Amino acid sequence: MSNGKYTLVEAVNLALHRAMRDDHSVVVLGEDVGVNGGVFRATLGLREAFGFKRVLDTPLAETMLAGLAVGMAAQGLRPVVEIQFMGFIYAATEHLVSHASRLRNRTRGRLSCPMVMRTPMGAGIRAPEHHSESTEALFAHVPGLRVVVPSSPARAYGLLLAAIDDPDPVVFLEPTRLYRMNPQPLVDDGRRLPLDSCFTLREGRDLTLVSWGASVHETLQAAAALAERGVDAEVVDVACLKPLDLDTLEASVRKTGRCVIVHEAPKSCAVGAEIAASLYERVLLDLHAPIQRVAAPDIPPPLYRLEQFYLPGTEDILAACETVLDYA
Amino acid sequence: MSPDLPYTRYLAPDGRPVTELPGWADDFNLLTRLYRQMVLTRLFDQKAVALQRTGRIGTYAPTLGQEAIGVAIGSLMQAEDVLVPYYRDTAVQLMRGVRMEEILLYWGGDERGSDFADPRAAQDFPICVPIATQALHACGVATAFKIRGEHRVAVTTCGDGATSKGDFLEALNVAGAWQLPVVFVVNNNQWAISVPRRIQCGAPTLAQKALGAGIHGEQVDGNDILAVCDRMRQALARARHGKGPVLLECLSYRLGDHTTADDATRYRCAEEVRHAWEEEPVRRLQAFLAGQGVWDEGREQALIADCQTEVQRAVEAFEAAGVQPLPAVLEHVYARWPSALAEQREMLGERLARRQGGEDHE
Ligand SMILES: Cc1ncc(C[n+]2csc(CCOP(=O)(O)OP(=O)(O)O)c2C)c(N)n1
């Protein structure tokens, strides 16, 4: 932190400190989270502040991390698990899908699973293979889970605190590309932001831009460029991919009649498809143009020299906006 | 090449002691209570299979042949310990106070069966269907005990097939690294559906998998309830007092089909099964008790009649339970049904109305 400003990863760190201080049942565990403070330093200082019993360096085993958290959560702890990169979360998936998300339901509420699984997500940091994925749709498909993606330090802070408080399991995806971008002033007041809600970042009448995570950055840039051309774009940060706040999206698109969805995950079967389909069900007759999706192609994130072509850029968003604005 | 792991057996298949018995084994009240519980489990199990055959419950996984293991575990766990079982653990669950009608509801396709009424089972996990994943949940439970400094033990069970899975090995590994208060009971009943024990892994015993994790492992005759109780008592004491986890490999045999959907005659020979029946746990304890002069045909008949009545009452309670109302399926997916999913609640309500209202709605 420098002069009251925090980066996104520092905001995560601040929220973890806050949560652990306020609630003794919060326990942080993962690979390298203790002495090292996490490979991105998200857990920096927690070991010193809260000790070995609450900040656990674990064996290197993602399946184990997830399974352990289920057992801990069932005992009333609030485990916050760090998976080092989203590309390594798949071994943990079985426990999220088959156990964490279902424990409450399977026991008629007798046991619950208030765990958070945090992981850096997405491309754009010139990382090796398997470090750049954004497979959020895999988790957003699962009943019983919440999937949350902050796109700014303030939202990382408030949403993470809310996720830790939540009595149900949350997959908390942190856009790696934003980790150290655009520091923001932040007050450590413990204020939670609502889960299950979109955030309207910018109001507008002509067109709705929908995004989440790192792509919100380019989406806001596109909105600014449109404003210079006299086009008034509304920007909605979805923030919670499951459950999806369709009411806010519907209201916005009803107002503007035009919608472009931007995400860096591969295009097909992604959350963007879900949003588009739901909007067609609700607002078809208010639309002036077909909804457009700006996404990554259906390929694995390429090695880093070409990753900028994989990621949707501001120009790509602007091109899609032109399509919906020009539609007769 | 086989490392020298302890193996414990007190009773020969004909019920005769093969070595000096532990001191507590002259408590015939205790032994007859254990015997009663084994018989009750077996009769309940038979009934559950019969209910499936007549279409009154769904697929069921019989516990036939492993009653001694479950009853031993259940008799020694403290109420405050936590059971993290798998799907063939009827015997332990009954001892934890889970009601027969709850077990029937579960296999009968009704979620209310996992909402155990008895406080002893309030923190126990429901039975686990994905193989071996429960071993990790038990380690998480044990981690919570350790963090809070509680003298409680997590007990988890699995079959021999489960020991091949990463979850099982990862669980042993973290239990060893952190010296967690957890007891792993492997019910080596020789078969994982149609795959025999020898195909699961090349190690001569499953218990020795503990060695690589730095924890204590041993084998026990799983058809000899005296042996299982003896070793389970030690394992629990050890874990409870911070001396580390234990892996207990109980050698038994799955006398029934894998589930009611399986036909074991397709893959195993009658001779093997006939031999396994000679080793089975219920008759073994009965023969021991008879040899000690504390059991006879009259008592056996009275016990069976008594257990049958108990089972029958549970079946009646199960059948009287009716179907849970449809909104119940929404109630517990999230702590509070998210308002963002309001539309889906409506969808289900409309679907219900349409089904109840007849064809003309569709
Ligand atoms: C992860 C997983 N894979 C496959 C199955 C299907 N399946 C159910 S039981 C079973 C065999 C398990 O054998 P074992 O662990 O020895 O236990 P047993 O049934 O013999 O008591 C299999 C393969 C499953 N339930 N979970």
XYZ file of C-alpha atoms and ligand atoms in Angstrom:
716
model
C 0.000 0.000 0.000
C 1.222 3.493 -0.780
C -0.457 6.654 0.593
C -3.754 4.970 1.336
C -3.995 3.411 -2.109
C -4.264 -0.328 -2.544
C -3.818 -2.620 -5.481
C -6.284 -5.453 -5.948
C -3.944 -8.014 -4.385
C -3.306 -5.680 -1.465
C -7.044 -5.287 -1.050
C -7.366 -9.067 -0.886
C -4.656 -9.111 1.734
C -6.361 -6.349 3.691
C -9.679 -8.215 3.622
C -8.013 -11.430 4.803
C -6.404 -9.606 7.728
C -9.709 -8.015 8.564
C -11.673 -11.253 8.350
C -9.181 -13.166 10.478
C -9.107 -10.422 13.075
C -12.889 -10.166 13.309
C -13.758 -13.850 13.190
C -11.664 -16.495 14.888
C -13.181 -19.263 12.857
C -11.500 -17.951 9.690
C -8.519 -20.122 8.744
C -6.306 -19.610 5.683
C -4.698 -22.591 4.005
C -2.834 -23.423 0.840
C 0.535 -23.956 -0.750
C 3.080 -21.310 0.287
C 0.505 -19.135 2.044
C 2.369 -19.111 5.351
C 6.033 -18.119 5.492
C 6.036 -16.963 1.892
C 2.781 -15.030 2.075
C 1.526 -16.619 -1.142
C 3.198 -16.511 -4.534
C 1.376 -13.235 -5.286
C 1.689 -12.101 -1.642
C -2.056 -12.159 -1.094
C -1.542 -13.779 2.312
C 1.425 -11.645 3.340
C 1.778 -11.147 7.071
C -1.088 -13.417 8.031
C 1.174 -16.054 9.559
C 2.913 -13.427 11.685
C -0.385 -11.938 12.789
C -2.443 -15.077 13.363
C -0.006 -17.927 13.864
C 0.541 -21.462 12.644
C -2.840 -22.758 13.712
C -4.795 -20.399 11.494
C -2.467 -19.940 8.544
C -1.616 -23.388 7.295
C 1.070 -24.247 4.783
C -0.226 -27.498 3.363
C 1.233 -30.404 1.440
C 1.136 -29.802 -2.308
C -2.160 -31.427 -3.195
C -5.126 -29.482 -4.564
C -7.647 -32.278 -4.154
C -6.614 -32.478 -0.545
C -6.952 -28.722 -0.064
C -10.530 -28.784 -1.236
C -11.476 -31.922 0.660
C -9.861 -30.655 3.817
C -11.782 -27.404 3.570
C -15.068 -29.309 3.302
C -14.319 -31.134 6.543
C -13.152 -27.998 8.303
C -16.177 -26.021 7.175
C -18.518 -28.773 8.315
C -16.976 -28.290 11.756
C -17.848 -24.591 11.779
C -14.515 -23.177 10.675
C -14.412 -20.749 7.757
C -11.548 -22.027 5.636
C -10.222 -19.714 2.945
C -8.242 -21.865 0.543
C -5.744 -20.443 -1.905
C -5.183 -22.331 -5.148
C -2.016 -20.941 -6.675
C -3.392 -20.609 -10.201
C -6.742 -21.390 -11.726
C -5.036 -23.832 -14.097
C -4.473 -26.084 -11.072
C -7.951 -25.921 -9.613
C -9.302 -28.885 -11.545
C -8.108 -31.477 -9.055
C -10.116 -29.580 -6.459
C -13.204 -29.485 -8.645
C -14.610 -32.801 -7.540
C -14.857 -31.609 -3.966
C -16.449 -28.334 -5.013
C -18.985 -29.981 -7.268
C -19.704 -33.222 -5.437
C -19.333 -32.131 -1.841
C -18.936 -28.437 -0.960
C -21.854 -27.338 -3.104
C -24.117 -30.129 -1.896
C -23.315 -30.652 1.747
C -26.041 -28.370 3.055
C -28.616 -29.808 0.699
C -27.604 -33.420 1.324
C -27.984 -33.000 5.048
C -31.120 -30.833 4.984
C -29.118 -28.009 6.494
C -27.637 -30.131 9.281
C -24.103 -29.461 7.997
C -23.002 -26.495 5.947
C -19.920 -25.566 4.019
C -18.906 -21.926 4.546
C -15.649 -22.150 2.612
C -14.017 -19.804 0.141
C -11.692 -21.008 -2.568
C -9.609 -18.134 -3.924
C -7.509 -18.324 -7.018
C -5.827 -15.967 -9.476
C -7.509 -16.164 -12.848
C -6.917 -15.161 -16.421
C -4.270 -14.292 -18.957
C -2.149 -11.263 -19.599
C 0.781 -11.637 -17.221
C 3.128 -13.519 -19.538
C 2.895 -16.632 -17.409
C 3.759 -20.216 -18.400
C 1.175 -22.696 -19.640
C -1.691 -23.542 -17.272
C -1.381 -20.180 -15.516
C -3.738 -18.160 -17.702
C -7.081 -19.903 -17.733
C -10.475 -18.380 -17.103
C -12.775 -21.348 -16.808
C -15.290 -19.658 -14.528
C -18.203 -21.165 -16.436
C -17.278 -24.624 -15.129
C -18.070 -23.448 -11.626
C -20.916 -21.107 -12.500
C -22.780 -24.154 -13.763
C -22.868 -25.804 -10.348
C -25.938 -25.407 -8.120
C -25.028 -24.538 -4.559
C -21.852 -22.635 -5.429
C -21.319 -18.911 -5.653
C -18.808 -17.638 -8.181
C -17.499 -14.144 -7.552
C -15.055 -12.079 -9.634
C -13.940 -8.658 -8.399
C -12.723 -6.114 -10.927
C -11.290 -3.427 -8.651
C -9.491 -3.225 -5.312
C -12.588 -1.882 -3.572
C -14.771 -4.662 -4.891
C -12.086 -7.249 -4.071
C -12.106 -6.042 -0.478
C -15.861 -5.824 0.013
C -16.751 -8.946 -1.942
C -14.097 -11.100 -0.311
C -15.338 -10.138 3.142
C -18.874 -10.979 2.059
C -17.699 -14.275 0.569
C -15.980 -15.273 3.809
C -19.126 -14.376 5.776
C -21.354 -16.324 3.456
C -22.681 -19.572 4.907
C -22.212 -21.348 1.577
C -19.164 -22.170 -0.560
C -17.778 -19.408 -2.763
C -15.289 -19.680 -5.605
C -13.517 -16.327 -5.565
C -11.634 -15.587 -8.777
C -9.053 -12.831 -8.727
C -8.023 -11.408 -12.119
C -4.261 -11.751 -12.058
C -3.889 -9.081 -14.690
C -5.489 -6.551 -12.341
C -3.542 -7.611 -9.253
C -1.147 -4.683 -9.408
C -2.940 -2.315 -11.769
C -4.646 0.975 -10.821
C -4.282 1.282 -7.026
C -7.317 2.820 -5.350
C -7.875 4.548 -2.034
C -9.501 2.131 0.368
C -10.739 2.417 3.915
C -10.419 -0.724 6.000
C -13.860 -0.343 7.497
C -14.953 -3.959 7.140
C -17.820 -2.996 4.847
C -19.185 -5.872 2.835
C -20.441 -5.515 -0.708
C -23.533 -7.473 -1.672
C -23.048 -10.854 -3.356
C -25.469 -11.944 -6.094
C -25.546 -8.399 -7.473
C -24.206 -6.627 -10.502
C -22.511 -3.253 -10.139
C -23.411 -0.539 -12.594
C -20.121 1.234 -13.081
C -21.353 3.817 -15.522
C -24.827 4.886 -16.502
C -25.782 5.359 -20.114
C -28.730 5.419 -22.507
C -27.451 4.128 -25.825
C -25.967 0.728 -25.180
C -25.201 -1.708 -22.351
C -21.719 -3.154 -21.988
C -21.619 -6.209 -19.744
C -18.398 -7.656 -18.380
C -16.568 -9.016 -15.329
C -13.058 -9.491 -14.038
C -10.095 -8.162 -15.973
C -12.132 -7.421 -19.087
C -13.983 -4.720 -17.195
C -10.811 -2.690 -17.659
C -11.003 -2.716 -21.475
C -14.758 -2.388 -21.330
C -14.489 0.863 -19.399
C -11.898 2.083 -21.883
C -14.290 1.299 -24.704
C -17.070 3.189 -22.923
C -14.792 6.195 -22.539
C -13.891 6.062 -26.248
C -17.585 5.847 -27.135
C -18.324 8.842 -24.940
C -15.856 10.887 -26.938
C -17.922 10.015 -29.984
C -21.081 11.077 -28.201
C -22.304 7.527 -27.505
C -23.554 7.060 -23.976
C -22.719 3.509 -22.830
C -23.850 1.886 -19.610
C -21.260 -0.463 -18.103
C -22.357 -3.305 -15.843
C -19.829 -5.356 -13.906
C -21.524 -8.708 -13.341
C -19.208 -9.507 -10.380
C -21.222 -12.518 -9.241
C -21.478 -15.130 -11.989
C -23.567 -17.498 -9.878
C -26.250 -16.713 -8.945
C -26.594 -14.192 -11.750
C -28.334 -10.861 -11.110
C -30.444 -10.883 -14.250
C -32.776 -8.180 -12.979
C -30.107 -5.477 -13.159
C -28.997 -6.686 -16.592
C -32.566 -6.823 -17.825
C -33.354 -3.314 -16.620
C -30.274 -1.916 -18.291
C -30.871 -3.595 -21.629
C -34.558 -2.701 -21.560
C -33.440 0.906 -21.242
C -30.697 0.893 -23.892
C -32.036 -1.750 -26.293
C -28.494 -2.775 -27.166
C -26.044 -5.091 -25.478
C -22.439 -6.203 -25.888
C -21.034 -8.841 -23.534
C -17.286 -8.908 -22.999
C -15.289 -11.702 -21.362
C -11.890 -13.251 -21.713
C -13.055 -16.844 -21.376
C -13.426 -18.855 -24.608
C -16.666 -17.958 -26.317
C -18.771 -21.079 -26.425
C -20.734 -22.323 -23.417
C -19.371 -19.445 -21.381
C -21.234 -17.234 -18.923
C -21.712 -14.703 -21.725
C -23.854 -17.233 -23.555
C -25.967 -17.690 -20.453
C -26.464 -13.950 -20.066
C -27.342 -13.503 -23.738
C -29.850 -16.353 -23.693
C -31.487 -15.066 -20.515
C -31.764 -11.562 -21.933
C -33.384 -12.899 -25.103
C -35.944 -14.697 -22.931
C -36.711 -11.494 -21.077
C -36.243 -8.519 -23.382
C -36.352 -9.722 -26.984
C -38.909 -7.146 -28.060
C -36.976 -4.275 -26.503
C -33.810 -5.105 -28.405
C -32.834 -2.986 -31.372
C -29.981 -5.286 -32.401
C -28.781 -8.816 -31.720
C -26.663 -9.128 -28.593
C -22.971 -9.397 -29.423
C -20.329 -11.327 -27.517
C -16.686 -10.329 -27.485
C -14.682 -13.213 -26.099
C -11.567 -15.323 -26.479
C -11.616 -17.948 -29.215
C -12.228 -21.565 -28.238
C -8.558 -22.381 -27.854
C -6.270 -22.792 -24.870
C -4.626 -19.484 -23.943
C -1.610 -19.323 -26.259
C 1.942 -18.931 -24.979
C 2.516 -15.375 -23.993
C 3.837 -13.762 -27.152
C 0.393 -14.050 -28.697
C -1.795 -13.809 -25.643
C -2.733 -10.209 -26.437
C -4.522 -11.517 -29.538
C -6.358 -14.070 -27.461
C -7.652 -11.462 -25.034
C -10.476 -9.206 -26.229
C -9.093 -5.697 -26.623
C -10.724 -2.310 -26.576
C -10.824 -2.179 -30.401
C -12.652 -5.509 -30.489
C -15.234 -4.200 -28.074
C -15.621 -1.025 -30.094
C -16.118 -3.040 -33.256
C -18.914 -5.022 -31.619
C -20.461 -1.793 -30.354
C -20.459 -0.447 -33.887
C -22.307 -3.544 -35.039
C -25.106 -3.126 -32.512
C -25.266 0.648 -32.928
C -25.409 0.462 -36.722
C -28.081 -2.212 -36.752
C -31.030 -1.023 -38.768
C 9.117 -58.084 0.595
C 6.083 -57.672 2.846
C 6.944 -55.329 5.682
C 6.178 -56.796 9.060
C 2.907 -55.190 9.932
C 0.965 -56.340 12.967
C -1.988 -58.649 12.270
C -4.527 -59.342 15.009
C -6.958 -62.223 15.358
C -8.405 -63.667 18.571
C -11.075 -66.003 17.326
C -10.770 -68.791 14.764
C -13.639 -69.060 12.274
C -15.261 -71.682 14.517
C -15.327 -69.195 17.395
C -12.513 -70.790 19.376
C -9.874 -68.459 20.795
C -6.537 -68.798 19.021
C -4.624 -66.889 21.654
C -5.105 -65.334 25.059
C -8.042 -62.928 24.922
C -7.883 -59.291 26.001
C -9.127 -58.654 29.539
C -12.345 -56.931 28.521
C -13.454 -60.009 26.526
C -14.911 -61.622 29.657
C -17.542 -58.896 29.832
C -20.281 -61.072 28.413
C -22.863 -58.352 28.790
C -20.836 -56.231 26.445
C -20.271 -59.089 24.023
C -23.926 -60.051 23.886
C -24.806 -56.404 23.246
C -22.360 -56.365 20.337
C -23.798 -59.640 19.124
C -27.305 -58.264 19.265
C -26.232 -55.252 17.229
C -24.619 -57.460 14.582
C -27.747 -59.573 14.283
C -29.942 -56.483 14.150
C -27.774 -55.010 11.386
C -27.938 -58.227 9.407
C -31.697 -58.515 9.668
C -32.148 -54.877 8.756
C -29.835 -55.359 5.797
C -31.811 -58.380 4.621
C -34.987 -56.377 4.913
C -33.527 -53.485 2.928
C -32.577 -55.859 0.110
C -36.081 -57.320 0.181
C -37.606 -53.844 0.038
C -35.493 -53.061 -3.006
C -36.529 -56.310 -4.685
C -40.144 -55.352 -4.254
C -39.605 -51.837 -5.534
C -40.146 -50.065 -2.236
C -36.658 -48.529 -2.039
C -34.068 -47.813 -4.718
C -30.618 -49.328 -5.152
C -29.108 -50.401 -1.845
C -25.554 -51.421 -0.890
C -25.700 -54.406 1.464
C -23.417 -54.527 4.456
C -23.584 -58.326 4.698
C -20.266 -59.694 5.931
C -18.869 -56.537 7.450
C -21.080 -56.238 10.513
C -18.204 -56.852 12.909
C -16.213 -53.915 11.589
C -19.059 -51.441 11.754
C -20.352 -52.567 15.109
C -16.857 -52.442 16.589
C -16.268 -48.907 15.291
C -19.651 -47.714 16.449
C -19.332 -49.233 19.894
C -16.036 -47.488 20.581
C -16.481 -44.038 19.106
C -17.454 -41.379 21.613
C -20.568 -39.342 20.947
C -18.438 -36.251 20.290
C -16.293 -38.007 17.678
C -17.308 -37.600 14.054
C -18.033 -40.395 11.600
C -17.247 -39.796 7.936
C -18.613 -42.951 6.362
C -19.036 -44.516 2.953
C -22.072 -46.123 1.433
C -21.623 -49.574 3.007
C -21.661 -48.350 6.587
C -25.146 -49.240 7.771
C -23.676 -51.031 10.780
C -21.744 -48.003 12.074
C -24.530 -45.580 11.310
C -27.032 -47.603 13.315
C -24.650 -47.532 16.261
C -24.278 -43.783 15.941
C -27.998 -43.472 16.512
C -29.031 -43.056 12.889
C -32.516 -44.529 12.717
C -33.416 -47.421 10.484
C -36.232 -45.424 8.959
C -33.758 -42.643 8.142
C -31.528 -45.127 6.330
C -34.553 -46.467 4.455
C -35.642 -42.953 3.554
C -32.205 -42.218 2.130
C -32.051 -45.312 -0.035
C -35.737 -44.850 -0.725
C -34.910 -41.605 -2.494
C -35.971 -39.150 0.189
C -33.525 -36.521 1.386
C -35.019 -36.384 4.845
C -33.065 -39.553 5.526
C -29.829 -37.570 5.850
C -31.200 -35.303 8.540
C -30.309 -37.487 11.494
C -32.453 -36.875 14.544
C -30.096 -38.397 17.110
C -27.669 -35.863 18.607
C -24.822 -38.420 18.501
C -24.909 -38.278 14.721
C -25.606 -34.561 14.425
C -22.125 -33.751 13.139
C -21.565 -37.000 11.256
C -21.253 -36.833 7.514
C -23.817 -38.457 5.260
C -22.564 -41.553 3.478
C -20.166 -40.769 0.689
C -20.743 -42.118 -2.794
C -17.764 -40.768 -4.808
C -15.049 -43.212 -3.812
C -12.462 -42.150 -1.214
C -13.310 -38.450 -1.165
C -14.585 -38.838 2.407
C -11.071 -39.602 3.653
C -10.168 -35.965 3.020
C -13.283 -34.639 4.697
C -12.310 -36.620 7.774
C -8.884 -34.981 7.688
C -10.566 -31.575 7.532
C -12.738 -32.462 10.508
C -9.638 -33.684 12.357
C -7.815 -30.466 11.445
C -10.619 -28.501 13.076
C -10.295 -30.653 16.222
C -6.576 -30.083 16.271
C -6.808 -26.329 15.744
C -9.314 -26.070 18.593
C -7.333 -28.406 20.837
C -10.243 -30.828 21.242
C -9.729 -34.474 22.177
C -12.043 -35.756 19.508
C -11.390 -38.180 16.677
C -12.620 -38.277 13.094
C -13.230 -41.824 11.909
C -13.509 -42.575 8.228
C -14.159 -45.817 6.432
C -13.687 -47.049 2.889
C -13.316 -50.179 0.828
C -10.195 -51.744 -0.629
C -10.862 -50.173 -4.020
C -10.852 -46.730 -2.427
C -7.240 -47.119 -1.341
C -6.206 -46.795 -4.998
C -7.511 -43.264 -5.240
C -5.487 -40.108 -4.897
C -7.909 -38.769 -2.313
C -7.111 -41.663 -0.002
C -3.364 -41.263 -0.423
C -3.538 -37.483 -0.097
C -5.535 -37.957 3.081
C -2.970 -40.332 4.586
C -0.265 -37.915 3.564
C -1.698 -34.846 5.241
C -2.788 -36.859 8.273
C 0.809 -37.961 8.689
C 2.351 -34.573 7.998
C 0.090 -32.867 10.516
C -0.384 -35.808 12.919
C -4.139 -35.436 12.742
C -6.557 -37.158 15.123
C -8.092 -39.385 12.492
C -8.570 -43.143 12.159
C -8.844 -44.640 8.688
C -10.634 -47.961 8.591
C -10.226 -49.855 5.353
C -12.797 -52.531 4.933
C -10.858 -54.861 2.698
C -13.792 -56.956 1.576
C -11.712 -58.244 -1.365
C -13.809 -56.822 -4.177
C -14.438 -53.421 -5.764
C -17.521 -54.362 -7.760
C -15.959 -56.980 -10.073
C -12.326 -56.063 -9.546
C -10.489 -58.229 -7.019
C -8.103 -56.901 -4.421
C -5.001 -58.125 -6.262
C -5.773 -55.870 -9.216
C -6.090 -52.748 -7.047
C -2.415 -52.523 -6.203
C 0.829 -54.453 -6.115
C 1.546 -53.991 -2.433
C 1.074 -57.114 -0.315
C -1.057 -55.256 2.240
C -3.141 -52.103 2.055
C -2.149 -51.131 5.586
C 1.415 -50.547 4.499
C 0.280 -47.530 2.511
C 0.349 -45.865 5.916
C 4.100 -46.308 6.137
C 4.824 -43.993 3.229
C 2.770 -41.323 4.964
C 4.611 -41.774 8.228
C 1.630 -43.091 10.111
C 0.825 -46.286 11.939
C -0.795 -49.039 9.911
C -1.860 -52.548 10.797
C -4.084 -55.417 9.718
C -6.823 -57.077 11.654
C -9.232 -59.925 11.053
C -12.364 -58.010 10.184
C -14.599 -61.011 10.843
C -13.413 -61.223 14.435
C -15.146 -58.527 16.418
C -12.854 -59.050 19.405
C -9.871 -58.252 17.229
C -11.472 -55.244 15.554
C -12.615 -53.829 18.905
C -9.196 -54.343 20.407
C -7.325 -52.562 17.628
C -9.975 -49.893 17.148
C -9.829 -49.069 20.846
C -6.060 -48.616 20.562
C -6.355 -46.559 17.397
C -8.930 -44.208 18.896
C -6.922 -43.763 22.089
C -3.820 -43.009 20.119
C -5.505 -40.458 17.872
C -7.422 -38.883 20.738
C -4.287 -38.236 22.731
C -2.308 -36.574 19.994
C -0.221 -39.632 19.149
C -1.173 -39.493 15.504
C -3.437 -41.144 12.981
C -3.871 -44.880 12.402
C -4.786 -46.910 9.368
C -6.586 -50.129 10.242
C -6.987 -52.611 7.404
C -9.815 -54.967 8.298
C -9.772 -58.184 6.280
C -13.287 -59.277 5.499
C -15.402 -60.385 2.597
C -18.332 -58.831 0.799
C -20.789 -61.689 1.087
C -23.544 -59.944 -0.855
C -23.717 -58.361 -4.243
C -21.990 -55.002 -4.622
C -25.413 -53.379 -4.644
C -28.881 -54.609 -5.429
C -28.137 -53.615 -9.047
C -25.202 -56.034 -9.217
C -24.980 -59.765 -9.810
C -21.781 -60.998 -8.228
C -22.117 -64.494 -9.687
C -20.931 -62.977 -12.976
C -17.440 -62.462 -11.658
C -16.764 -64.650 -8.661
C -16.921 -68.359 -8.087
C -19.289 -70.143 -5.760
C -16.428 -71.946 -4.065
C -14.825 -68.693 -2.946
C -18.093 -67.382 -1.565
C -18.847 -70.664 0.197
C -15.468 -70.486 1.886
C -16.063 -66.860 2.873
C -19.300 -67.871 4.580
C -17.285 -70.164 6.832
C -15.341 -67.142 8.069
C -18.244 -64.780 8.564
C -18.450 -62.591 11.654
C -21.919 -63.178 13.108
C -21.655 -66.939 13.398
C -18.130 -66.596 14.707
C -19.141 -64.506 17.703
C -22.197 -66.658 18.279
C -20.022 -69.770 18.382
C -17.655 -68.075 20.810
C -20.498 -67.051 23.124
C -22.002 -70.528 22.942
C -18.583 -71.992 23.766
C -18.484 -69.763 26.847
C -21.884 -71.045 27.910
C -23.627 -67.685 27.571
C -25.591 -68.345 24.424
C -28.016 -70.980 23.250
C -30.722 -71.655 20.707
C -33.481 -70.257 22.920
C -31.746 -66.923 23.328
C -30.981 -66.826 19.651
C -34.648 -67.286 18.730
C -35.771 -64.645 21.200
C -33.164 -62.207 19.900
C -34.174 -62.736 16.295
C -37.847 -62.221 17.097
C -37.016 -59.050 19.004
C -34.830 -57.644 16.207
C -37.427 -58.517 13.577
C -39.996 -56.519 15.483
C -37.644 -53.535 15.618
C -36.949 -53.743 11.894
C -40.619 -54.097 11.101
C -41.454 -50.997 13.126
C -38.848 -49.026 11.205
C -40.280 -50.191 7.889
C -43.700 -49.032 8.982
C -42.338 -45.644 10.041
C -40.574 -45.352 6.686
C -43.683 -46.200 4.748
C -45.780 -43.799 6.789
C -43.418 -40.913 6.051
C -45.015 -40.097 2.702
C -43.330 -37.994 0.058
C -41.629 -34.790 1.139
C -43.347 -31.699 -0.250
C -41.749 -30.423 -3.453
C -40.566 -27.022 -2.160
C -38.248 -28.937 0.171
C -35.870 -29.570 -2.723
C -35.185 -25.833 -2.890
C -34.812 -25.231 0.783
C -31.227 -26.184 1.444
C -29.299 -25.614 -1.779
C -28.256 -22.243 -0.358
C -28.636 -21.071 3.227
C -31.183 -18.622 1.859
C -32.620 -19.092 -1.606
C -30.908 -16.314 -3.595
C -33.324 -13.717 -4.911
C -31.437 -13.911 -8.207
C -32.915 -17.376 -8.600
C -36.514 -16.309 -7.956
C -37.436 -17.199 -11.517
C -36.366 -20.782 -10.975
C -38.438 -21.162 -7.861
C -41.379 -19.989 -9.922
C -40.517 -22.426 -12.698
C -40.615 -25.319 -10.262
C -43.887 -24.119 -8.773
C -45.461 -23.936 -12.213
C -44.139 -27.367 -13.063
C -45.747 -28.748 -9.934
C -49.049 -27.071 -10.700
C -48.982 -28.437 -14.235
C -48.342 -31.994 -13.049
C -51.067 -31.765 -10.471
C -53.431 -30.005 -12.804
C -53.356 -32.703 -15.481
C -52.482 -32.746 -19.164
C -54.358 -29.753 -20.536
C -51.827 -27.313 -19.083
C -48.934 -28.479 -21.214
C -14.933 -41.946 -7.919
C -15.838 -43.097 -8.184
N -15.580 -43.918 -9.230
C -16.402 -44.950 -9.474
C -17.505 -45.176 -8.690
C -18.429 -46.355 -8.988
N -18.250 -47.350 -7.906
C -19.119 -47.413 -6.883
S -18.629 -48.513 -5.734
C -17.264 -48.958 -6.600
C -16.322 -49.995 -6.032
C -15.731 -49.602 -4.724
O -15.069 -50.664 -4.138
P -14.418 -50.606 -2.715
O -13.766 -49.283 -2.482
O -13.567 -51.795 -2.557
O -15.651 -50.666 -1.705
P -16.758 -51.809 -1.592
O -17.900 -51.372 -2.478
O -16.138 -53.076 -2.037
O -17.176 -51.851 -0.166
C -17.205 -48.247 -7.782
C -16.150 -48.412 -8.790
C -17.730 -44.299 -7.622
N -18.777 -44.448 -6.787
N -16.885 -43.275 -7.382
